[in-house]
CSV table of C-alpha atoms and ligand atoms in Angstrom, one decimal:
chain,number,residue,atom,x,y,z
O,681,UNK,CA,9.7,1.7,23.3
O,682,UNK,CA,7.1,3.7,21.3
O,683,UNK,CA,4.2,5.3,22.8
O,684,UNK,CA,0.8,3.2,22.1
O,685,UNK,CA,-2.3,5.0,23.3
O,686,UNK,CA,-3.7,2.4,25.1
O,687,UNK,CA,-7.3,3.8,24.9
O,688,UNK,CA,-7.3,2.5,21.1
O,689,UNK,CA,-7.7,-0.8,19.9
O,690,UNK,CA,-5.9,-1.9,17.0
O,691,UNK,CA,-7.1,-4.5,14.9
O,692,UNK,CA,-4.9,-7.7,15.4
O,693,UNK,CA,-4.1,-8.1,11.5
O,694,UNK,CA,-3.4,-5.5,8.6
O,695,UNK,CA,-5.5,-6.9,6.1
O,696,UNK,CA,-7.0,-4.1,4.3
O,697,UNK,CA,-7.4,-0.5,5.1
O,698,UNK,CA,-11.1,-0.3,5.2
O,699,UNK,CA,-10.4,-2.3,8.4
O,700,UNK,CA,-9.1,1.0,10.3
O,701,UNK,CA,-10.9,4.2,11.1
O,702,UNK,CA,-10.2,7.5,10.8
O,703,UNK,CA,-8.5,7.2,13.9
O,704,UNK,CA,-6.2,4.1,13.4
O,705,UNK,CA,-4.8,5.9,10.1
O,706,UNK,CA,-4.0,9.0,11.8
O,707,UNK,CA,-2.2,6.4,15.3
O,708,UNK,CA,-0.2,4.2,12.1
O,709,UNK,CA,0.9,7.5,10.5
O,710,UNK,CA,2.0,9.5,13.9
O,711,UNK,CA,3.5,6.4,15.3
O,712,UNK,CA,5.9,5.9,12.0
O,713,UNK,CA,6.6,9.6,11.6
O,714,UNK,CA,8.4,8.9,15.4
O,715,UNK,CA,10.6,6.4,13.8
O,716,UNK,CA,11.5,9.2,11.3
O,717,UNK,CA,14.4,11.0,12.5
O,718,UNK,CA,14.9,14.6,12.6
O,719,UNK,CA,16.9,15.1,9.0
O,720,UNK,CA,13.5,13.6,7.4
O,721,UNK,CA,15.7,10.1,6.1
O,722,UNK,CA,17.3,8.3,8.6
O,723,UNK,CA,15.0,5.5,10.8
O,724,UNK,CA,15.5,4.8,14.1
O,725,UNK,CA,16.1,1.7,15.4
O,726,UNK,CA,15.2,0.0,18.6
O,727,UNK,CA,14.6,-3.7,20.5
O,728,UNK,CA,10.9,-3.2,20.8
O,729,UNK,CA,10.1,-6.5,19.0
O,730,UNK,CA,13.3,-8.9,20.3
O,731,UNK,CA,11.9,-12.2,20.2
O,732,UNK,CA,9.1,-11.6,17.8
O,733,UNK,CA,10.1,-13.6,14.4
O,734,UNK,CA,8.3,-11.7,11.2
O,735,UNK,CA,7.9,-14.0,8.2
O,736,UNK,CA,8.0,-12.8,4.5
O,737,UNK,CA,6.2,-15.2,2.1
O,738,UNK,CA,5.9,-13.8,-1.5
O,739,UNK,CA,4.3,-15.6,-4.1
O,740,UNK,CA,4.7,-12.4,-6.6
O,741,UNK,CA,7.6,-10.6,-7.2
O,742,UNK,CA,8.3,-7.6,-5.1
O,743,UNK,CA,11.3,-5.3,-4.4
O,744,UNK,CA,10.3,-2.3,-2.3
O,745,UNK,CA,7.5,-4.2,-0.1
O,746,UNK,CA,9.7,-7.3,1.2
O,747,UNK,CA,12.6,-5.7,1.4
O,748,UNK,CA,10.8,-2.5,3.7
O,749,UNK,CA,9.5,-5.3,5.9
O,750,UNK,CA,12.7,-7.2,6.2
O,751,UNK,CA,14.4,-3.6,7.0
O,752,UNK,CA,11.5,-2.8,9.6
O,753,UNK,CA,11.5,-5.9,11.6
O,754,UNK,CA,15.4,-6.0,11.9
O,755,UNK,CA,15.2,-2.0,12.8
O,756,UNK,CA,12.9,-2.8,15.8
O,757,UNK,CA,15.1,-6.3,16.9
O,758,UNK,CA,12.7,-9.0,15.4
O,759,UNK,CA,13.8,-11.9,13.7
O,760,UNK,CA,13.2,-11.7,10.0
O,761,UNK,CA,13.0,-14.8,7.2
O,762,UNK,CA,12.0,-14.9,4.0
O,763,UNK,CA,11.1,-17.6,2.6
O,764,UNK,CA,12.4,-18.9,-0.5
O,765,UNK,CA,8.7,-19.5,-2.3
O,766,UNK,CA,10.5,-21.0,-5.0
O,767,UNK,CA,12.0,-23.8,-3.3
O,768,UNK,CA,10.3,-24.4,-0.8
O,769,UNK,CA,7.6,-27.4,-0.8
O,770,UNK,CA,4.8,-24.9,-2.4
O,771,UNK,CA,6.2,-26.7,-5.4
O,772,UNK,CA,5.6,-30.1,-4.5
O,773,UNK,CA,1.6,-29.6,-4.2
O,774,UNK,CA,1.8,-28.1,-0.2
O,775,UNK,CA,-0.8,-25.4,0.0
O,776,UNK,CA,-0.8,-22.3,1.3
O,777,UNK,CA,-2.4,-22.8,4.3
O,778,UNK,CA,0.1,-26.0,5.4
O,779,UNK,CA,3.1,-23.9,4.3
O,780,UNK,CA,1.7,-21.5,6.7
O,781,UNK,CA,1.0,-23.8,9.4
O,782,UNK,CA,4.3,-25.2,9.5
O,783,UNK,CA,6.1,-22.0,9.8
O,784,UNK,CA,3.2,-20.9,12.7
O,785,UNK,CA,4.3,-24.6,14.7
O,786,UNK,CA,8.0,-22.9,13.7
O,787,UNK,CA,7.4,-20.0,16.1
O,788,UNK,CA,6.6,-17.4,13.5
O,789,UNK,CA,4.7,-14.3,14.9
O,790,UNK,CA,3.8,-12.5,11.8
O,791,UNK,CA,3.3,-13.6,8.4
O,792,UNK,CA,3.8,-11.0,6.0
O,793,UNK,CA,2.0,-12.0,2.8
O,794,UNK,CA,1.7,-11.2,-1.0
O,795,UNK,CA,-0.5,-13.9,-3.4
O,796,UNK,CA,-1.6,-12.9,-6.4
O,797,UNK,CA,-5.4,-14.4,-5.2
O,798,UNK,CA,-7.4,-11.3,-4.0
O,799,UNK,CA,-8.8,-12.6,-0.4
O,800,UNK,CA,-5.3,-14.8,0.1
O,801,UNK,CA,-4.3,-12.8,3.5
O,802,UNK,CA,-7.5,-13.1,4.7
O,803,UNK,CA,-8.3,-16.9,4.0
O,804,UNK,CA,-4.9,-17.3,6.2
O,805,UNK,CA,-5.9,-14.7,9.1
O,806,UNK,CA,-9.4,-16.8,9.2
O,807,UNK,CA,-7.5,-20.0,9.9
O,808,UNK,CA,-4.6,-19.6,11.9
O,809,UNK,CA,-4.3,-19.5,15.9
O,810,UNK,CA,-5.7,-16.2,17.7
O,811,UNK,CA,-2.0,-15.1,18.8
O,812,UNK,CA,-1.0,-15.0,14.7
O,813,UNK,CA,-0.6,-11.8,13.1
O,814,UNK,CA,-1.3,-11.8,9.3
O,815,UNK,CA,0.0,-8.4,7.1
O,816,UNK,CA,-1.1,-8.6,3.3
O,817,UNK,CA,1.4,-7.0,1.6
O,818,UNK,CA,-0.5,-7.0,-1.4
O,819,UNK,CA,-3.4,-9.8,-2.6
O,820,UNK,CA,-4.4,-9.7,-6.4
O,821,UNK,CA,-6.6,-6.9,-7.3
O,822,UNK,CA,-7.7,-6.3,-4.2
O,823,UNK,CA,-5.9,-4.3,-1.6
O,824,UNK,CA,-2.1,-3.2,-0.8
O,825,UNK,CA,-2.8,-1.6,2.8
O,826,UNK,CA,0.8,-0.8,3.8
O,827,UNK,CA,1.3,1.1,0.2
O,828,UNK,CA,-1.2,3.0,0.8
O,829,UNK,CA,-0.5,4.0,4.1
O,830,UNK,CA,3.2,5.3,3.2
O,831,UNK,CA,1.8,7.1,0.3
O,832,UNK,CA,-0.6,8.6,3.4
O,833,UNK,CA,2.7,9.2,5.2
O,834,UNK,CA,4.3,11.1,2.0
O,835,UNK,CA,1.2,13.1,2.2
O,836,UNK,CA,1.2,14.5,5.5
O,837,UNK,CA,4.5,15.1,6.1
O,838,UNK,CA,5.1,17.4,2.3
O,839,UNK,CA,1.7,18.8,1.3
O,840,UNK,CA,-1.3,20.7,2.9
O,841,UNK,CA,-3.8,18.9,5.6
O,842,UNK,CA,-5.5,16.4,4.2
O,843,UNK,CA,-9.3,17.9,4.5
O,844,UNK,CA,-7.7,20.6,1.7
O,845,UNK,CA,-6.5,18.6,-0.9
O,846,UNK,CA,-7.2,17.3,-4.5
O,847,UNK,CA,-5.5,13.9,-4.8
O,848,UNK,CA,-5.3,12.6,-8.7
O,849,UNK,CA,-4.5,9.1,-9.3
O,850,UNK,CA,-3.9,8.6,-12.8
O,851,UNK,CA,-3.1,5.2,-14.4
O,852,UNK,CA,-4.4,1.7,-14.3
O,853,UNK,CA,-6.7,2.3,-11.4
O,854,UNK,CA,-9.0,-1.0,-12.7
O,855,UNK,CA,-6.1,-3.3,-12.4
O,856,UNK,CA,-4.6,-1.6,-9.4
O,857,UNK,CA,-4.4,-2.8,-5.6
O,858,UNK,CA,-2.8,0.1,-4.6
O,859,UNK,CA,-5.1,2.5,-6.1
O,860,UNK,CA,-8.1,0.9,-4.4
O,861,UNK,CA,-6.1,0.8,-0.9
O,862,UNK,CA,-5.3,4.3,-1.9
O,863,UNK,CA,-8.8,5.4,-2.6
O,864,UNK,CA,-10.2,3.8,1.2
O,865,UNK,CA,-7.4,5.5,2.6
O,866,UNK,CA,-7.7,8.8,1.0
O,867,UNK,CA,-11.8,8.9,1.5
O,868,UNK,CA,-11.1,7.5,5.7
O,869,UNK,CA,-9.4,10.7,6.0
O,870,UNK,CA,-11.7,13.2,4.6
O,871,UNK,CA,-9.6,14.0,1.1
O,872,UNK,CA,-12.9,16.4,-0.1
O,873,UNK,CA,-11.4,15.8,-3.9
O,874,UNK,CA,-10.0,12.8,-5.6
O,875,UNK,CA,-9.8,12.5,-9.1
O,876,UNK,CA,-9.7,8.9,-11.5
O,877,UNK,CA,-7.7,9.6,-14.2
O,878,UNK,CA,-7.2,7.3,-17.1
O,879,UNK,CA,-8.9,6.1,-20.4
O,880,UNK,CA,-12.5,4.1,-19.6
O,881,UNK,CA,-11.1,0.8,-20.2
O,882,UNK,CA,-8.8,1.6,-16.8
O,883,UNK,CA,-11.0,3.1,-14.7
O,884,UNK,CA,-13.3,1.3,-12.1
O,885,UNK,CA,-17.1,1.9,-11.7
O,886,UNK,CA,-17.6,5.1,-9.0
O,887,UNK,CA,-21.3,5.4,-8.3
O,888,UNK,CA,-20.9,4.2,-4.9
O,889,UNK,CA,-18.2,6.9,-3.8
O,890,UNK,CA,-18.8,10.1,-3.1
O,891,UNK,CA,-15.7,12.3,-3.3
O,892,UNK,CA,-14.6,10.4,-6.4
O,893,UNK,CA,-14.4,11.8,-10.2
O,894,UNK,CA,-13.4,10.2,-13.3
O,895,UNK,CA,-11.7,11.7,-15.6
O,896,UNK,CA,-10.9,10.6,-19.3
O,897,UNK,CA,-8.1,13.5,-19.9
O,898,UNK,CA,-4.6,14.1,-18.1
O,899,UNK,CA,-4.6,17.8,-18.1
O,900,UNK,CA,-8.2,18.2,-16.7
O,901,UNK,CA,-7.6,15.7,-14.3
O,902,UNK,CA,-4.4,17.1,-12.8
O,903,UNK,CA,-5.5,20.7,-13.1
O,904,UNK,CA,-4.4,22.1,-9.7
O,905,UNK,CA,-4.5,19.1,-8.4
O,906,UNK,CA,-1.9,19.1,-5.0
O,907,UNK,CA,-0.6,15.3,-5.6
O,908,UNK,CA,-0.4,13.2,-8.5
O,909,UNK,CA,-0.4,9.7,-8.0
O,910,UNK,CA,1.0,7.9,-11.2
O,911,UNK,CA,0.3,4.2,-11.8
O,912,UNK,CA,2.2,1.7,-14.2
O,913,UNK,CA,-0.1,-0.5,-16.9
O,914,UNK,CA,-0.6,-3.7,-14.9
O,915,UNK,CA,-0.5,-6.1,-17.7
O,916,UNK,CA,-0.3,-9.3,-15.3
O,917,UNK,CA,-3.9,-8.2,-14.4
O,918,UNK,CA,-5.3,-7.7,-17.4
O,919,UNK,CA,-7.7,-10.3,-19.1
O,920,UNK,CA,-8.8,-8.1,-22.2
O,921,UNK,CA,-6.4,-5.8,-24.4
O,922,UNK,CA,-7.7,-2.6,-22.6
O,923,UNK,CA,-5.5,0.2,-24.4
O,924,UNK,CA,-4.3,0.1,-27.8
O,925,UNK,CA,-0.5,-0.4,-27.6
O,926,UNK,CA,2.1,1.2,-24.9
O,927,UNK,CA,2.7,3.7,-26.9
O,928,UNK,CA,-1.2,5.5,-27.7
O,929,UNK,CA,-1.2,4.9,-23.7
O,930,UNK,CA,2.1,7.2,-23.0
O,931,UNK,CA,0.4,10.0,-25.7
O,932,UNK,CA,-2.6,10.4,-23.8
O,933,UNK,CA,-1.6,9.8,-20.4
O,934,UNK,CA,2.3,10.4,-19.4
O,935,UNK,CA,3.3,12.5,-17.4
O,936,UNK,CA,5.4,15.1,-18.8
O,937,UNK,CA,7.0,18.3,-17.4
O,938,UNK,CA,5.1,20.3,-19.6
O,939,UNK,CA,2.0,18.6,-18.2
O,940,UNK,CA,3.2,18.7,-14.5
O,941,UNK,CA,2.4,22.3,-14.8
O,942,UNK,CA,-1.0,22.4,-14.7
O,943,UNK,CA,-0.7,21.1,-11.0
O,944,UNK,CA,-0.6,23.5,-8.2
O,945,UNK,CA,2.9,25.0,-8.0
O,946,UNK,CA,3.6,22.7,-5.1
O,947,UNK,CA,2.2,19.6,-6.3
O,948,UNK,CA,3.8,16.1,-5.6
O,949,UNK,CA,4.5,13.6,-7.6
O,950,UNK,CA,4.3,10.0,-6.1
O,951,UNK,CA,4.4,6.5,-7.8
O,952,UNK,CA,4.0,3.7,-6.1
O,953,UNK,CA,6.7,1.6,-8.1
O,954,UNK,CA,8.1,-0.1,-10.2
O,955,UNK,CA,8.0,2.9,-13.1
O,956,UNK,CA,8.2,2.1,-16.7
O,957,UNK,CA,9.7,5.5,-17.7
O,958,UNK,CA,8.1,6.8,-20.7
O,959,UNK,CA,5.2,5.2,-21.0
O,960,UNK,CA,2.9,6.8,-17.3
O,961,UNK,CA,5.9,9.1,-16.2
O,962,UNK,CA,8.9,11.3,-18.3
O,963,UNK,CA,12.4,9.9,-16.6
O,964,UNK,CA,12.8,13.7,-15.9
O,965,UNK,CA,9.5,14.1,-13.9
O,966,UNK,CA,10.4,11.0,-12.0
O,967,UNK,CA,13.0,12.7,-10.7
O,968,UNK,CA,12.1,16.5,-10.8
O,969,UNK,CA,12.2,18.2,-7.2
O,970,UNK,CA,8.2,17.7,-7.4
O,971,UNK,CA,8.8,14.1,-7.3
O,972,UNK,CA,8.6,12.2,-4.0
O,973,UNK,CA,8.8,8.9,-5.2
O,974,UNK,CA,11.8,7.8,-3.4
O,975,UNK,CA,11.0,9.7,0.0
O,976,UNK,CA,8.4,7.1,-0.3
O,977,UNK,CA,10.6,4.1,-0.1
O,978,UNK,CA,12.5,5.4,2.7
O,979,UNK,CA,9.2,5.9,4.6
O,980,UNK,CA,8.2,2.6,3.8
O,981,UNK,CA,9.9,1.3,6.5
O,982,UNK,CA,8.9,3.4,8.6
O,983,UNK,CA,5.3,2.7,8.2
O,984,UNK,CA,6.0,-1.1,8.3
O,985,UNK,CA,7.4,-0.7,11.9
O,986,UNK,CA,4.4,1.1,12.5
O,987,UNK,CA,1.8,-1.6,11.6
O,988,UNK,CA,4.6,-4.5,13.0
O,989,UNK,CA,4.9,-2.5,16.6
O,990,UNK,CA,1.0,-1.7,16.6
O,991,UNK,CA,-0.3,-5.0,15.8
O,992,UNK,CA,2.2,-7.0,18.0
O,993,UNK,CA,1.2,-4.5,21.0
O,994,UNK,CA,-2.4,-5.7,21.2
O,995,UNK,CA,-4.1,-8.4,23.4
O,996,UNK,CA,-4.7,-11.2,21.8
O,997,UNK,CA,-8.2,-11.4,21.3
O,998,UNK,CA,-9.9,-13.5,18.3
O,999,UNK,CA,-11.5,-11.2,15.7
O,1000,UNK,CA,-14.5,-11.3,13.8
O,1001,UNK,CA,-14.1,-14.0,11.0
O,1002,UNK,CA,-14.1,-12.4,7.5
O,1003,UNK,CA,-16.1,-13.6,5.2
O,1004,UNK,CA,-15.1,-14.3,1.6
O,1005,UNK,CA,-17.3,-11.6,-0.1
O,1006,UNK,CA,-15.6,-9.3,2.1
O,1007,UNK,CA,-12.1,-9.8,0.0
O,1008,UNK,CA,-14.2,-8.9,-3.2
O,1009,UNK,CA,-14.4,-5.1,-2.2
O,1010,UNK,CA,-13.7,-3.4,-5.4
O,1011,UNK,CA,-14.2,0.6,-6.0
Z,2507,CP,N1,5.0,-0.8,-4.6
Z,2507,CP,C1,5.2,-2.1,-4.6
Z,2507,CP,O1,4.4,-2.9,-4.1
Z,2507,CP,O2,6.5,-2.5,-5.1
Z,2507,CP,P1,7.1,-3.9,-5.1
Z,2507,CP,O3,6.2,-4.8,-6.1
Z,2507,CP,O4,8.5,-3.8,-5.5
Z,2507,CP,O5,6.9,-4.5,-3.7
């Protein structure tokens, strides 16, 4: 069994990260780096949830996300299913909320849930029983909590602490989920410098944010920058043509070798996936020794047996009902 610090309450769901403090970040992040083993790549695995059942329902595509969850629900004895979205009676006009219920009168714990609808995980958290857990494992535009937390976990355990670094995010940040989760994440834990970095058309309005810089080239955005997030074109988002073609887009913004090294010496390079190789990142800086970007799968499930074992270990206690505007948080 991991050791839960008892004195700190953890919110019942993992909705979005500017649900946890300072505090809650730094518990998820030092309770997955103990299911890390000593070599750095191997996960431990243990029976702290037997008799918990975790339910994956995607209604977007995903590779990395539902298969980490399946992986950390199995590594910690839960039940796992994943539900077939497809066939299942979404397609014969059930909605979301029934196809939930029915799985809930099924036994079903946790619901671990990706909608393309920004606000979908928390409609469902605001109508289910108070012993439910809901995870959003990524809703529309709008957050991507347990991305951004292994990106946090990439951070801590390869670069400097995070009160000395310059974070650059370059890509699609108006289109991207992750980016936003990124950006609460990064600001919850005192990052004094991170940089947008994209053409306008990409980038999302910043007055709000202290901490936060736009920037409209690569190689001033990068300069000695520590990490380099990179970001794929999100085209499924996009309502309006906001670059020219893919190929204007890689000119200006790729990431090449040649531009890696205006980083520090010891940046690295993350990317949330999937990559389109040459058109945000060069195949070879994808996997240059800078690059991290498949340290961050690994942690991936490592952070999801984080969030699983720390939401699962709380009383159950109703929470404070979210309100719609609340899913509507954009940077
Ligand atoms: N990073 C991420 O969300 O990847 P998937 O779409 O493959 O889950």
């Amino acid at each position: 069994m991991m050791h839960h610090d008892s004195d700190l309450p953890f919110p019942h769901h993992c909705l979005a990260i500017k649900d946890f403090s300072k505090e809650h970040i730094s518990h998820i992040l030092t309770t997955a780096n103990q299911y890390i083993l000593s070599d750095g790549y191997h996960i431990k695995t243990s029976k702290e949830l037997e008799g918990i059942t975790i339910a994956n329902l995607f209604f977007e595509p995903s590779t990395r996300t539902r298969t980490a969850f399946e992986i950390a629900a199995i590594k910690l004895g839960a039940t796992a299913i994943n539900l077939n979205v497809e066939q299942s009676a979404t397609h014969k006009g059930e909605s979301l909320l029934d196809t939930i219920r029915n799985l809930e009168a099924m036994l079903c714990d946790i619901f671990v849930i990706r909608h393309a609808l920004s606000g979908a995980a928390h409609f469902v958290a605001k109508h289910l029983s108070p012993q439910t857990h809901i995870i959003n494992a990524g809703d529309g535009l709008h957050a991507h909590p347990s991305q951004a937390l292994l990106d946090m976990l990439t951070i801590k355990r390869h670069q400097k602490p995070f009160h000395q670094l310059s974070v650059a995010i370059v890509g699609d940040i108006k289109h991207s989920r992750v980016a936003r989760s990124q950006i609460h994440a990064l600001r919850t834990l005192d990052v004094p410098d991170i940089r947008l970095v994209g053409p306008k058309t990409l980038l999302p309005d910043t007055h709000n944010y202290d901490k936060v810089s736009c920037h409209y080239s690569l190689s001033s955005g990068i300069k000695d920058a520590d990490v380099i997030i990179m970001l794929r074109l999100q085209k499924e988002r996009m309502m309006d043509a906001c670059i020219p073609s893919d190929t204007e887009y890689a000119s200006f913004f790729r990431l090449t070798q040649d531009q890696l090294k205006l980083a520090a010496p010891d940046a690295i390079v993350l990317h949330p996936g999937p990559i389109n190789h040459g058109i945000e990142i060069d195949y070879s800086v994808a996997n240059s020794c800078q690059s991290l970007i498949l340290k961050q799968v690994t942690y991936g499930i490592a952070i999801r047996m984080a969030i699983f074992s720390l939401i699962i270990n709380q009383p159950v206690i109703a929470t404070e009902p979210v309100t719609t505007q609340d899913t509507h948080l954009y940077v």
